[in-house]
Tab-separated table of C-alpha atoms in Angstrom:
chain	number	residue	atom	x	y	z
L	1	UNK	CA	10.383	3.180	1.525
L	2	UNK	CA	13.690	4.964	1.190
L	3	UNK	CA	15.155	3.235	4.622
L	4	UNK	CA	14.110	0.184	2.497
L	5	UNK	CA	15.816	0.638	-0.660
L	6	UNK	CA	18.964	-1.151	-1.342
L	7	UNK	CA	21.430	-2.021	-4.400
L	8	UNK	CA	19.535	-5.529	-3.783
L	9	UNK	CA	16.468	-4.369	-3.893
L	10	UNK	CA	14.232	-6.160	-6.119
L	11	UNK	CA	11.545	-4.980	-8.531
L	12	UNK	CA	8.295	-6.433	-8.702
L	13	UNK	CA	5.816	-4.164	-11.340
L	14	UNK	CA	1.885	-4.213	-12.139
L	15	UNK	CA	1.588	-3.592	-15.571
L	16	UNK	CA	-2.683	-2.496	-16.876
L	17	UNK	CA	-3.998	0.560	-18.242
L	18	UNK	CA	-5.080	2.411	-16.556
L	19	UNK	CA	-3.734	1.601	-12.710
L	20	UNK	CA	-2.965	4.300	-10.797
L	21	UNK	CA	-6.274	3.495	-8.914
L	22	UNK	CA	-4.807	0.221	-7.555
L	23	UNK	CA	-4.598	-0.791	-4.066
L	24	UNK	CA	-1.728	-3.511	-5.291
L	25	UNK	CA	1.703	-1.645	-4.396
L	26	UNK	CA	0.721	-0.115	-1.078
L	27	UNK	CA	-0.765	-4.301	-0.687
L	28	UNK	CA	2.363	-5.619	-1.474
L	29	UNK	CA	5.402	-3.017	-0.121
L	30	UNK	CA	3.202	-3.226	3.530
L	31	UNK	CA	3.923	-6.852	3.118
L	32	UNK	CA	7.664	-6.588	2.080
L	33	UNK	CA	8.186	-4.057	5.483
L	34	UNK	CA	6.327	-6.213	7.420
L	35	UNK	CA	8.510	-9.456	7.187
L	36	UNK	CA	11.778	-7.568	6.205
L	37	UNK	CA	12.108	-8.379	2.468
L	38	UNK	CA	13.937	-6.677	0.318
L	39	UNK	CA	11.980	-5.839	-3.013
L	40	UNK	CA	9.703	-2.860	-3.979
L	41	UNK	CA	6.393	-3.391	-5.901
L	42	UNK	CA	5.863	-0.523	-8.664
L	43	UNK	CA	2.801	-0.199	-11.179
L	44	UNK	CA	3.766	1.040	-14.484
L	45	UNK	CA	0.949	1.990	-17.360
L	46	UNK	CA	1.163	-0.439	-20.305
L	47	UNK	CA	-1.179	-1.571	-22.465
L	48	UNK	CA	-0.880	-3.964	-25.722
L	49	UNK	CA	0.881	-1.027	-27.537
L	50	UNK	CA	3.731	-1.710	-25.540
L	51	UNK	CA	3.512	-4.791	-23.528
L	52	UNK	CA	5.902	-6.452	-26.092
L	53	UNK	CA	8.863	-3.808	-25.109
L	54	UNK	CA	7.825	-4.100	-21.596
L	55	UNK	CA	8.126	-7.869	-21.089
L	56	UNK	CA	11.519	-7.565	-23.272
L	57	UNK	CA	12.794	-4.996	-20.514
L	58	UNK	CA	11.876	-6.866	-17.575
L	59	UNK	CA	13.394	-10.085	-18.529
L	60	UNK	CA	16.770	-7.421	-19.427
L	61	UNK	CA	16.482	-5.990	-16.415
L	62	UNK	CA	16.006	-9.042	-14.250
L	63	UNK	CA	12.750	-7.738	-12.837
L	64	UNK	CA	11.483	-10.488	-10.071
L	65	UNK	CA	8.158	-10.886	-11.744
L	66	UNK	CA	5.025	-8.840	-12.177
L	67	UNK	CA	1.334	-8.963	-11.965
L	68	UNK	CA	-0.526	-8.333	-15.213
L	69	UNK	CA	-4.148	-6.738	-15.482
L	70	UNK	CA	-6.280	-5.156	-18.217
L	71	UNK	CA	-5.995	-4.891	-21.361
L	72	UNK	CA	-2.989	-7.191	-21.326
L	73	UNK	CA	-4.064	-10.425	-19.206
L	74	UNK	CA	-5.209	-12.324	-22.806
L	75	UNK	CA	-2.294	-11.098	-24.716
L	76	UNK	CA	0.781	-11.102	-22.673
L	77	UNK	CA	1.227	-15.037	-22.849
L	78	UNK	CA	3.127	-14.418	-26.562
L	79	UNK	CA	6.083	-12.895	-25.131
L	80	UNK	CA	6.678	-15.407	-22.213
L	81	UNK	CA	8.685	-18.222	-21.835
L	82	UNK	CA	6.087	-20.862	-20.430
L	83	UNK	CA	2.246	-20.987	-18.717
L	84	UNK	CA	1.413	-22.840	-15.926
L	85	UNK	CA	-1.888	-25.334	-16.517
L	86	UNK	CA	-4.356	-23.427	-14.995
L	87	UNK	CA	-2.907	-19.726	-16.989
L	88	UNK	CA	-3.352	-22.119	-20.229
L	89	UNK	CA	-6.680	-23.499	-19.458
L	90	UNK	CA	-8.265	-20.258	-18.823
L	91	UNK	CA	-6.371	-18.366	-21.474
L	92	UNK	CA	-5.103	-15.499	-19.051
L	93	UNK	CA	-2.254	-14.540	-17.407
L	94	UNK	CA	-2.049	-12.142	-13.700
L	95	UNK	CA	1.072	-13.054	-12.703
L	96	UNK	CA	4.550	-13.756	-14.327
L	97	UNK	CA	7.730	-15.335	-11.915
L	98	UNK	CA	10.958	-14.835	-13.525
L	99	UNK	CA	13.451	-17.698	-12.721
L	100	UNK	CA	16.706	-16.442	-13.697
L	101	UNK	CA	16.201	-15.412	-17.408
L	102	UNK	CA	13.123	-18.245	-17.817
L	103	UNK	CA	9.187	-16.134	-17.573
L	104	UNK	CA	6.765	-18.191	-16.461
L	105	UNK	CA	2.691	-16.800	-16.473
L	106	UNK	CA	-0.124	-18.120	-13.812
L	107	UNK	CA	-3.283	-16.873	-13.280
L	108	UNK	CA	-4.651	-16.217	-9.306
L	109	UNK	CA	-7.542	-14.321	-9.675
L	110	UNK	CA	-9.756	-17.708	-9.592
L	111	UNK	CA	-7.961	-18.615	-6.790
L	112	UNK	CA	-8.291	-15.166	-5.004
L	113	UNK	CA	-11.712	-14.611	-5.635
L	114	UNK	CA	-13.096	-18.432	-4.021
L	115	UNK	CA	-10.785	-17.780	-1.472
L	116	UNK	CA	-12.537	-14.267	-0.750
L	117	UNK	CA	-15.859	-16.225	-1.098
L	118	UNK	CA	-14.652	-18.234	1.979
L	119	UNK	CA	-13.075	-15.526	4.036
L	120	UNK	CA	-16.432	-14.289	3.842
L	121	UNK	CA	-18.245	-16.525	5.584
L	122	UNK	CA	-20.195	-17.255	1.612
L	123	UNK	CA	-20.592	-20.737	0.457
L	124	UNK	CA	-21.223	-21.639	-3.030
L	125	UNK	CA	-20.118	-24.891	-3.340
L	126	UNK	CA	-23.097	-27.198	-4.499
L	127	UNK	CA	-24.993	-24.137	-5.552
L	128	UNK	CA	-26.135	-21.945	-8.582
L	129	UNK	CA	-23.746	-18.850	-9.917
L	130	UNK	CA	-24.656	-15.971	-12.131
L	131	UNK	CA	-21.364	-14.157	-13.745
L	132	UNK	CA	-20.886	-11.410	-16.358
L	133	UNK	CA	-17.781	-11.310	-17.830
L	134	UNK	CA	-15.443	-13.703	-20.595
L	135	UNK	CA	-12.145	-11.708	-20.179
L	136	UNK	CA	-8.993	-12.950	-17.706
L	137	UNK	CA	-10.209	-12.174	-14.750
L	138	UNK	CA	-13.882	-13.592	-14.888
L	139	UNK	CA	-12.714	-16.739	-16.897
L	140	UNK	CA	-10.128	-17.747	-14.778
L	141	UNK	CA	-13.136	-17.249	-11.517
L	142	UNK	CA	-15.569	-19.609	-13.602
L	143	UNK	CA	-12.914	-22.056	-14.289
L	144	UNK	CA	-12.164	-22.195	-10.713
L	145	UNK	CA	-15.610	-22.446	-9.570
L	146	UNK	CA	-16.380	-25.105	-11.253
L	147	UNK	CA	-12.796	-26.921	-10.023
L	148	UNK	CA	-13.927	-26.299	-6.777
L	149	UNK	CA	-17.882	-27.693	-7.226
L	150	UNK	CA	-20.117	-24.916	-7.985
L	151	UNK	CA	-23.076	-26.791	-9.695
L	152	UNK	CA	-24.405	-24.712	-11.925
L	153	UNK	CA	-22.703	-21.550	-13.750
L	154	UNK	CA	-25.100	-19.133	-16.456
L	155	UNK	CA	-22.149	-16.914	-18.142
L	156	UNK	CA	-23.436	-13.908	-19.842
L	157	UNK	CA	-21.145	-11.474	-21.984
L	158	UNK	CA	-22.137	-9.260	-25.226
L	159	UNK	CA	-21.183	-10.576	-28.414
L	160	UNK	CA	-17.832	-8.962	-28.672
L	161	UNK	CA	-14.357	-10.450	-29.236
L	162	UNK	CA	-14.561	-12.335	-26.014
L	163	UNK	CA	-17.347	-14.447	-26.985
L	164	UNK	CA	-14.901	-17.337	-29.078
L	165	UNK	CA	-13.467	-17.296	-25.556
L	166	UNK	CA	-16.509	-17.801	-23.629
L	167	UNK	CA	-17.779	-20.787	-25.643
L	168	UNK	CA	-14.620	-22.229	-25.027
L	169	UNK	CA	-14.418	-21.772	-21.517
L	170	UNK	CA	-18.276	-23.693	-21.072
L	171	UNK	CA	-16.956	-26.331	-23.430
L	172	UNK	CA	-13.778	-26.727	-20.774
L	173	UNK	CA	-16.436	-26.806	-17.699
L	174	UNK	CA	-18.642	-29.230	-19.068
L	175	UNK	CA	-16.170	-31.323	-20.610
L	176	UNK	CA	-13.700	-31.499	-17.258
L	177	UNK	CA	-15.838	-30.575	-14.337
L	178	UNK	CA	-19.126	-31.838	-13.025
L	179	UNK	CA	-20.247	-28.553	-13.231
L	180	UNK	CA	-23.215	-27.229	-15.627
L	181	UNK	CA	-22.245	-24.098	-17.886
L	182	UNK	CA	-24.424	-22.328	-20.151
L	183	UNK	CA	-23.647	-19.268	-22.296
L	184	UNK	CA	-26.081	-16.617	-22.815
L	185	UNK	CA	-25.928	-12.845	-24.720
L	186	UNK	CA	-25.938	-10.005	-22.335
L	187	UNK	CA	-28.315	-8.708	-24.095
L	188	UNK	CA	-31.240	-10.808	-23.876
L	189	UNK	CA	-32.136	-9.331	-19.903
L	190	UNK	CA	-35.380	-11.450	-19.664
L	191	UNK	CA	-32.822	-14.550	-19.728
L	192	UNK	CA	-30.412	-12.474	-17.128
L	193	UNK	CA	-33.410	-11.924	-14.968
L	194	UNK	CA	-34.732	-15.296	-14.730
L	195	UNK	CA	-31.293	-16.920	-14.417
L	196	UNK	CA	-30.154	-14.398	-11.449
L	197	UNK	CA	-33.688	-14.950	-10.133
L	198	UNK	CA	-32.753	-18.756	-10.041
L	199	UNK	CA	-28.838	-18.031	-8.156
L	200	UNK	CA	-27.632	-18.312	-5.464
L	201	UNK	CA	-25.104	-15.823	-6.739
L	202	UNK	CA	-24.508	-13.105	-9.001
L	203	UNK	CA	-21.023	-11.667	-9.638
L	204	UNK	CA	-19.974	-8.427	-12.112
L	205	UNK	CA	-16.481	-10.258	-13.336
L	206	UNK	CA	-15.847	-7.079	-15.713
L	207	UNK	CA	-14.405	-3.497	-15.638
L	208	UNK	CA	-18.169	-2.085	-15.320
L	209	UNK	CA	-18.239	0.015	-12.620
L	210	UNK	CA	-14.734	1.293	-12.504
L	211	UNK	CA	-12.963	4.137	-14.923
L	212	UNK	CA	-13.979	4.848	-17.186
L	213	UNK	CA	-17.070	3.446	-17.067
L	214	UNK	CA	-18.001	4.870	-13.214
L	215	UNK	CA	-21.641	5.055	-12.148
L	216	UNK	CA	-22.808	2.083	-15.042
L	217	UNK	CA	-23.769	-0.922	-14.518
L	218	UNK	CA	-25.003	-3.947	-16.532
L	219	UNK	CA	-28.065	-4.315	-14.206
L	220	UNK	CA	-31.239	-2.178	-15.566
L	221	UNK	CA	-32.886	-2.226	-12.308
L	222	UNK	CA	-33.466	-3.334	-8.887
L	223	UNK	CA	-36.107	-5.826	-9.666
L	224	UNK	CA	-33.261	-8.218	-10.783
L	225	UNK	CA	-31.977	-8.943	-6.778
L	226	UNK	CA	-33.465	-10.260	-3.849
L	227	UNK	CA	-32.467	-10.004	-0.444
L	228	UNK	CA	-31.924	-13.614	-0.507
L	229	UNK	CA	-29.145	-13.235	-3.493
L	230	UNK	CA	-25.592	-12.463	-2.249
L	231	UNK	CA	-24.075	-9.517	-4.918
L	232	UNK	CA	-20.347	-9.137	-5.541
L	233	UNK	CA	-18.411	-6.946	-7.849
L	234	UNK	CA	-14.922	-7.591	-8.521
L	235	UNK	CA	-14.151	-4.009	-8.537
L	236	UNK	CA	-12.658	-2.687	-5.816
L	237	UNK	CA	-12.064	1.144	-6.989
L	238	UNK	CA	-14.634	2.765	-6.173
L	239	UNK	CA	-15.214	0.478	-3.204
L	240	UNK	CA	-18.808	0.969	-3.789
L	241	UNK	CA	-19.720	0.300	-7.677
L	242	UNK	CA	-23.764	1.385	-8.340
L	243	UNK	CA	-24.543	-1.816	-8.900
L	244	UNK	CA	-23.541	-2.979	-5.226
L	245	UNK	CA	-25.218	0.125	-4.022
L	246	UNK	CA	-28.464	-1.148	-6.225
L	247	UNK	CA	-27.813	-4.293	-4.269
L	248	UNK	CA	-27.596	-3.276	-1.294
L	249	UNK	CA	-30.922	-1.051	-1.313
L	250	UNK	CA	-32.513	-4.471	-1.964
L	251	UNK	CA	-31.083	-5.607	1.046
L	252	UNK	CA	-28.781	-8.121	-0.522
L	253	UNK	CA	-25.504	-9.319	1.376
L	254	UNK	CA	-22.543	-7.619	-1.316
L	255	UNK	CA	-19.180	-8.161	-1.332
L	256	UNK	CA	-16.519	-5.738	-3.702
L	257	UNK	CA	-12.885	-6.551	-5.181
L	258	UNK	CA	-10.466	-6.055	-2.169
L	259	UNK	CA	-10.540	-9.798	-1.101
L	260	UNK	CA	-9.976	-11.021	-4.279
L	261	UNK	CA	-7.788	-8.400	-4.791
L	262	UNK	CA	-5.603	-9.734	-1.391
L	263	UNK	CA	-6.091	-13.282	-2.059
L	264	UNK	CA	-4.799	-13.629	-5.644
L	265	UNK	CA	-2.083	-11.007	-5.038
L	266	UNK	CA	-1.305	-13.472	-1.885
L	267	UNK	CA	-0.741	-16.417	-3.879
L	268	UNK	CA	1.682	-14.248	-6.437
L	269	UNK	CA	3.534	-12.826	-3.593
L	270	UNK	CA	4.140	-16.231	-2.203
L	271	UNK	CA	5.783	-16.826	-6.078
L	272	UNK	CA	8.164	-14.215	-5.894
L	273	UNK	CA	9.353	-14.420	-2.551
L	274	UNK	CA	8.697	-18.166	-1.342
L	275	UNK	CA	7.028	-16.294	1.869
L	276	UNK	CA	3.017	-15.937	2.759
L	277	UNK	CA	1.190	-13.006	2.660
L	278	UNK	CA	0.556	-11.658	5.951
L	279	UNK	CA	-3.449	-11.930	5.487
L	280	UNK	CA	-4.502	-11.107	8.703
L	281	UNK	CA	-2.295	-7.543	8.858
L	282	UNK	CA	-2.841	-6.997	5.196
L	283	UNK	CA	-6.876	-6.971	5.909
L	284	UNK	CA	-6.299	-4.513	8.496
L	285	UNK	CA	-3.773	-2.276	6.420
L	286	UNK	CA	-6.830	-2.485	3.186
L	287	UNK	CA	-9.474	-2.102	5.911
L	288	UNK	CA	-11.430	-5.080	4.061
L	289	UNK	CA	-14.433	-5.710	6.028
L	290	UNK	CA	-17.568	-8.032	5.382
Protein backbone atom coordinates (compact mmCIF):
# COMPACT_ATOMS: atom_id res chain seq x y z
CA UNK A 1 0.00 0.00 0.00
CA UNK A 2 2.72 2.52 0.70
CA UNK A 3 4.48 1.88 -2.97
CA UNK A 4 0.85 2.81 -3.90
CA UNK A 5 0.26 5.97 -2.25
CA UNK A 6 0.55 9.13 -4.12
CA UNK A 7 -0.35 13.03 -3.77
CA UNK A 8 -3.15 11.72 -6.35
CA UNK A 9 -4.24 9.20 -4.56
CA UNK A 10 -7.84 9.06 -4.12
CA UNK A 11 -10.01 8.21 -1.13
CA UNK A 12 -12.80 5.99 -1.30
CA UNK A 13 -14.34 5.28 2.62
CA UNK A 14 -17.02 2.68 4.08
CA UNK A 15 -18.79 4.41 6.56
CA UNK A 16 -21.27 1.67 9.30
CA UNK A 17 -20.96 0.98 12.82
CA UNK A 18 -19.48 -1.17 13.62
CA UNK A 19 -17.01 -2.30 10.48
CA UNK A 20 -13.86 -3.26 11.33
CA UNK A 21 -15.11 -6.86 10.54
CA UNK A 22 -15.47 -6.02 6.82
CA UNK A 23 -13.95 -7.79 4.03
CA UNK A 24 -14.68 -4.37 1.80
CA UNK A 25 -11.13 -2.51 1.84
CA UNK A 26 -8.86 -5.51 1.46
CA UNK A 27 -11.97 -6.26 -1.65
CA UNK A 28 -11.47 -3.12 -3.09
CA UNK A 29 -7.43 -1.96 -2.61
CA UNK A 30 -6.69 -5.84 -4.22
CA UNK A 31 -8.69 -4.46 -7.03
CA UNK A 32 -7.04 -0.94 -7.25
CA UNK A 33 -3.28 -2.97 -7.30
CA UNK A 34 -4.49 -5.26 -9.57
CA UNK A 35 -5.35 -2.90 -12.58
CA UNK A 36 -2.96 -0.04 -11.43
CA UNK A 37 -5.41 2.59 -10.07
CA UNK A 38 -4.61 5.05 -8.03
CA UNK A 39 -7.11 5.38 -4.99
CA UNK A 40 -7.16 3.71 -1.50
CA UNK A 41 -10.43 2.35 0.04
CA UNK A 42 -10.60 3.14 3.98
CA UNK A 43 -13.56 2.20 6.46
CA UNK A 44 -14.18 4.74 9.01
CA UNK A 45 -16.83 4.11 12.12
CA UNK A 46 -19.86 6.42 11.79
CA UNK A 47 -23.09 6.05 12.73
CA UNK A 48 -26.22 8.61 12.58
CA UNK A 49 -24.53 10.63 15.43
CA UNK A 50 -22.20 11.77 13.01
CA UNK A 51 -23.01 10.88 9.53
CA UNK A 52 -24.14 14.55 9.01
CA UNK A 53 -20.34 15.87 9.74
CA UNK A 54 -19.08 12.99 7.84
CA UNK A 55 -20.87 13.51 4.51
CA UNK A 56 -20.05 17.44 5.05
CA UNK A 57 -16.22 16.38 5.19
CA UNK A 58 -16.16 14.19 2.33
CA UNK A 59 -17.79 16.46 -0.07
CA UNK A 60 -14.82 19.23 1.61
CA UNK A 61 -12.40 16.98 1.14
CA UNK A 62 -13.24 15.78 -2.34
CA UNK A 63 -13.47 12.17 -1.22
CA UNK A 64 -14.23 9.95 -4.58
CA UNK A 65 -17.29 8.40 -3.07
CA UNK A 66 -18.06 5.89 -0.38
CA UNK A 67 -20.07 2.88 0.40
CA UNK A 68 -22.60 3.27 3.21
CA UNK A 69 -23.82 0.34 5.58
CA UNK A 70 -25.64 0.06 8.92
CA UNK A 71 -27.13 2.13 10.81
CA UNK A 72 -26.80 4.83 8.17
CA UNK A 73 -28.12 3.21 4.74
CA UNK A 74 -31.97 4.77 5.56
CA UNK A 75 -30.70 8.01 6.80
CA UNK A 76 -27.82 9.20 4.83
CA UNK A 77 -30.02 10.27 1.71
CA UNK A 78 -30.73 13.89 3.76
CA UNK A 79 -27.34 15.12 3.36
CA UNK A 80 -26.84 14.23 -0.40
CA UNK A 81 -27.18 16.01 -3.36
CA UNK A 82 -29.40 13.54 -5.52
CA UNK A 83 -30.64 9.52 -5.54
CA UNK A 84 -30.61 7.48 -8.32
CA UNK A 85 -34.28 5.63 -9.06
CA UNK A 86 -33.64 2.49 -7.75
CA UNK A 87 -31.77 4.24 -4.12
CA UNK A 88 -35.31 6.21 -4.08
CA UNK A 89 -37.55 3.35 -4.69
CA UNK A 90 -36.13 1.22 -2.07
CA UNK A 91 -35.46 4.00 0.38
CA UNK A 92 -31.65 3.10 0.94
CA UNK A 93 -28.54 4.20 0.01
CA UNK A 94 -24.86 1.76 -0.22
CA UNK A 95 -23.09 3.75 -2.33
CA UNK A 96 -22.50 7.57 -2.92
CA UNK A 97 -20.29 8.86 -6.36
CA UNK A 98 -19.11 12.28 -5.94
CA UNK A 99 -18.97 14.21 -9.31
CA UNK A 100 -16.96 17.15 -8.65
CA UNK A 101 -18.76 18.82 -5.64
CA UNK A 102 -22.41 17.09 -6.81
CA UNK A 103 -23.20 13.52 -4.23
CA UNK A 104 -25.15 11.28 -5.81
CA UNK A 105 -26.59 7.87 -3.61
CA UNK A 106 -27.43 4.27 -5.37
CA UNK A 107 -28.14 1.28 -3.84
CA UNK A 108 -26.22 -2.28 -5.17
CA UNK A 109 -26.91 -4.62 -2.69
CA UNK A 110 -30.13 -5.88 -4.81
CA UNK A 111 -28.06 -6.01 -7.56
CA UNK A 112 -25.15 -7.88 -5.76
CA UNK A 113 -27.09 -10.28 -4.05
CA UNK A 114 -29.22 -11.73 -7.58
CA UNK A 115 -26.08 -11.55 -9.11
CA UNK A 116 -24.54 -13.91 -6.27
CA UNK A 117 -27.76 -16.00 -6.72
CA UNK A 118 -26.52 -16.58 -10.34
CA UNK A 119 -22.84 -17.00 -9.78
CA UNK A 120 -24.09 -19.71 -7.80
CA UNK A 121 -25.43 -21.83 -10.04
CA UNK A 122 -29.24 -20.87 -7.87
CA UNK A 123 -32.21 -19.94 -9.86
CA UNK A 124 -35.11 -18.21 -8.46
CA UNK A 125 -36.61 -16.65 -11.14
CA UNK A 126 -40.32 -17.93 -11.51
CA UNK A 127 -40.16 -19.26 -8.00
CA UNK A 128 -41.22 -18.69 -4.29
CA UNK A 129 -38.81 -16.49 -1.75
CA UNK A 130 -38.86 -16.33 1.99
CA UNK A 131 -36.87 -13.06 3.42
CA UNK A 132 -36.46 -11.54 6.91
CA UNK A 133 -35.52 -8.24 6.97
CA UNK A 134 -37.23 -4.37 6.00
CA UNK A 135 -33.96 -2.34 6.45
CA UNK A 136 -31.52 -1.16 3.24
CA UNK A 137 -30.04 -4.01 2.54
CA UNK A 138 -33.01 -6.59 2.49
CA UNK A 139 -35.40 -3.98 0.82
CA UNK A 140 -33.34 -3.06 -1.85
CA UNK A 141 -32.85 -7.45 -2.46
CA UNK A 142 -36.82 -7.75 -2.50
CA UNK A 143 -37.19 -4.87 -4.76
CA UNK A 144 -34.80 -6.40 -7.06
CA UNK A 145 -36.22 -9.75 -6.97
CA UNK A 146 -39.21 -8.93 -7.91
CA UNK A 147 -37.59 -6.58 -10.99
CA UNK A 148 -35.98 -9.51 -12.00
CA UNK A 149 -39.28 -12.12 -11.78
CA UNK A 150 -39.30 -13.86 -8.57
CA UNK A 151 -43.06 -14.86 -8.30
CA UNK A 152 -43.84 -14.89 -5.07
CA UNK A 153 -42.04 -12.95 -2.02
CA UNK A 154 -43.49 -13.59 2.03
CA UNK A 155 -41.49 -10.61 3.91
CA UNK A 156 -41.38 -11.07 7.57
CA UNK A 157 -39.88 -8.36 10.06
CA UNK A 158 -40.97 -7.54 13.87
CA UNK A 159 -43.06 -4.67 14.35
CA UNK A 160 -40.37 -2.14 14.86
CA UNK A 161 -39.65 1.16 13.07
CA UNK A 162 -39.04 -0.64 9.85
CA UNK A 163 -42.41 -1.92 9.48
CA UNK A 164 -43.98 1.71 7.72
CA UNK A 165 -41.13 0.71 5.40
CA UNK A 166 -42.02 -2.75 4.75
CA UNK A 167 -45.68 -2.07 3.87
CA UNK A 168 -44.42 0.26 1.54
CA UNK A 169 -42.02 -1.76 -0.11
CA UNK A 170 -45.06 -4.75 -0.83
CA UNK A 171 -47.26 -1.89 -1.94
CA UNK A 172 -44.20 -0.93 -4.59
CA UNK A 173 -43.96 -4.85 -5.65
CA UNK A 174 -47.43 -5.38 -6.19
CA UNK A 175 -48.19 -2.19 -7.65
CA UNK A 176 -44.99 -2.23 -10.32
CA UNK A 177 -43.95 -5.81 -10.64
CA UNK A 178 -45.79 -8.98 -11.48
CA UNK A 179 -44.56 -10.25 -8.48
CA UNK A 180 -46.81 -11.34 -5.30
CA UNK A 181 -45.69 -9.72 -1.85
CA UNK A 182 -47.15 -10.34 1.39
CA UNK A 183 -46.12 -8.92 4.78
CA UNK A 184 -46.19 -10.94 7.81
CA UNK A 185 -44.94 -10.26 11.79
CA UNK A 186 -41.88 -12.14 12.70
CA UNK A 187 -43.44 -13.15 15.34
CA UNK A 188 -46.20 -15.25 14.35
CA UNK A 189 -43.53 -18.57 13.54
CA UNK A 190 -46.48 -20.93 12.62
CA UNK A 191 -46.94 -18.40 9.53
CA UNK A 192 -42.86 -18.39 9.07
CA UNK A 193 -42.96 -22.13 9.10
CA UNK A 194 -45.58 -22.78 6.68
CA UNK A 195 -44.45 -20.02 4.30
CA UNK A 196 -40.60 -21.30 4.32
CA UNK A 197 -42.15 -24.77 4.11
CA UNK A 198 -43.85 -23.50 0.81
CA UNK A 199 -40.15 -21.67 -0.72
CA UNK A 200 -38.09 -22.30 -2.76
CA UNK A 201 -35.93 -19.93 -0.78
CA UNK A 202 -35.27 -18.53 2.46
CA UNK A 203 -32.83 -15.64 3.00
CA UNK A 204 -31.73 -13.84 6.64
CA UNK A 205 -31.58 -10.08 4.94
CA UNK A 206 -30.69 -8.65 8.60
CA UNK A 207 -27.70 -8.12 10.98
CA UNK A 208 -28.77 -11.49 12.93
CA UNK A 209 -26.00 -13.49 13.09
CA UNK A 210 -23.21 -11.00 13.09
CA UNK A 211 -21.91 -8.61 16.19
CA UNK A 212 -23.36 -8.16 18.29
CA UNK A 213 -25.85 -10.44 17.95
CA UNK A 214 -23.30 -13.70 17.18
CA UNK A 215 -24.61 -17.23 17.71
CA UNK A 216 -28.70 -15.94 17.30
CA UNK A 217 -30.74 -16.54 14.90
CA UNK A 218 -34.39 -15.83 13.98
CA UNK A 219 -34.99 -19.57 13.22
CA UNK A 220 -36.26 -21.58 16.51
CA UNK A 221 -35.34 -24.82 15.10
CA UNK A 222 -34.36 -27.16 12.48
CA UNK A 223 -37.77 -28.37 11.67
CA UNK A 224 -38.25 -25.10 9.65
CA UNK A 225 -35.67 -26.38 6.50
CA UNK A 226 -35.60 -29.10 4.24
CA UNK A 227 -32.94 -30.40 2.27
CA UNK A 228 -34.83 -29.37 -0.67
CA UNK A 229 -34.77 -25.46 0.54
CA UNK A 230 -31.61 -23.53 -0.51
CA UNK A 231 -30.53 -21.20 2.89
CA UNK A 232 -28.58 -17.96 2.53
CA UNK A 233 -27.52 -15.40 5.01
CA UNK A 234 -26.34 -12.16 3.94
CA UNK A 235 -23.78 -12.10 6.56
CA UNK A 236 -20.59 -12.77 5.68
CA UNK A 237 -18.64 -12.19 9.18
CA UNK A 238 -18.64 -14.95 10.70
CA UNK A 239 -18.62 -16.83 7.40
CA UNK A 240 -20.67 -19.38 9.08
CA UNK A 241 -23.81 -17.66 10.97
CA UNK A 242 -25.80 -20.60 13.28
CA UNK A 243 -28.47 -20.38 11.28
CA UNK A 244 -26.50 -21.62 8.05
CA UNK A 245 -24.89 -24.14 10.27
CA UNK A 246 -28.73 -25.17 11.37
CA UNK A 247 -29.12 -25.34 7.64
CA UNK A 248 -26.68 -27.11 6.72
CA UNK A 249 -27.21 -30.06 9.38
CA UNK A 250 -30.52 -30.38 7.48
CA UNK A 251 -28.68 -30.89 4.53
CA UNK A 252 -29.80 -27.75 2.80
CA UNK A 253 -27.59 -26.13 -0.08
CA UNK A 254 -26.47 -22.46 1.96
CA UNK A 255 -24.93 -19.72 0.64
CA UNK A 256 -23.35 -16.59 3.15
CA UNK A 257 -22.66 -12.72 2.35
CA UNK A 258 -19.29 -12.71 0.41
CA UNK A 259 -20.95 -12.82 -3.10
CA UNK A 260 -23.20 -10.28 -2.45
CA UNK A 261 -20.70 -8.67 -0.69
CA UNK A 262 -18.33 -8.79 -4.22
CA UNK A 263 -21.10 -8.22 -6.51
CA UNK A 264 -22.65 -5.00 -5.13
CA UNK A 265 -19.22 -3.64 -4.14
CA UNK A 266 -18.45 -4.53 -8.04
CA UNK A 267 -21.04 -2.44 -9.40
CA UNK A 268 -19.86 0.66 -6.92
CA UNK A 269 -16.34 0.19 -7.89
CA UNK A 270 -17.24 0.36 -11.50
CA UNK A 271 -18.91 4.07 -10.25
CA UNK A 272 -15.91 5.42 -8.94
CA UNK A 273 -13.45 4.38 -11.29
CA UNK A 274 -15.36 3.72 -14.73
CA UNK A 275 -13.33 0.19 -14.59
CA UNK A 276 -14.84 -3.54 -13.73
CA UNK A 277 -14.16 -5.37 -10.88
CA UNK A 278 -11.82 -8.06 -11.48
CA UNK A 279 -14.48 -10.88 -10.36
CA UNK A 280 -12.73 -13.76 -11.22
CA UNK A 281 -9.28 -12.68 -9.10
CA UNK A 282 -11.36 -10.99 -6.48
CA UNK A 283 -13.19 -14.59 -5.77
CA UNK A 284 -9.91 -16.08 -5.43
CA UNK A 285 -8.35 -13.20 -3.20
CA UNK A 286 -12.04 -13.62 -0.74
CA UNK A 287 -11.72 -17.39 -1.24
CA UNK A 288 -15.66 -17.35 -2.03
CA UNK A 289 -16.58 -20.79 -2.81
CA UNK A 290 -20.09 -22.50 -3.43
Amino acid sequence: MAERITGHTELIGLIAYPIRHSSSPRMHNEAFAKLGLDYAYLAFEVDNSTLEDTIKGFRAMKVRGSNVSMPNKTVVHKYLDKLSPAAELCGAVNTIVNDDGVLTGHITDGMGYMAALKDAGIDVIGKKMTIVGAGGAATAIEIQAALDGVSELSIFNIKDSFWERAEQTVRNINEKTNCKATLYDLSDLDTLKKEIESSYLFTNATGMGMKPLEGKTYIPDKSYFRPELIVVDIVYSPAETAMLKMAKEVGCKTMNGLGMMLFQGAAAFEMWTGKPMPIEYMKDILEIKY
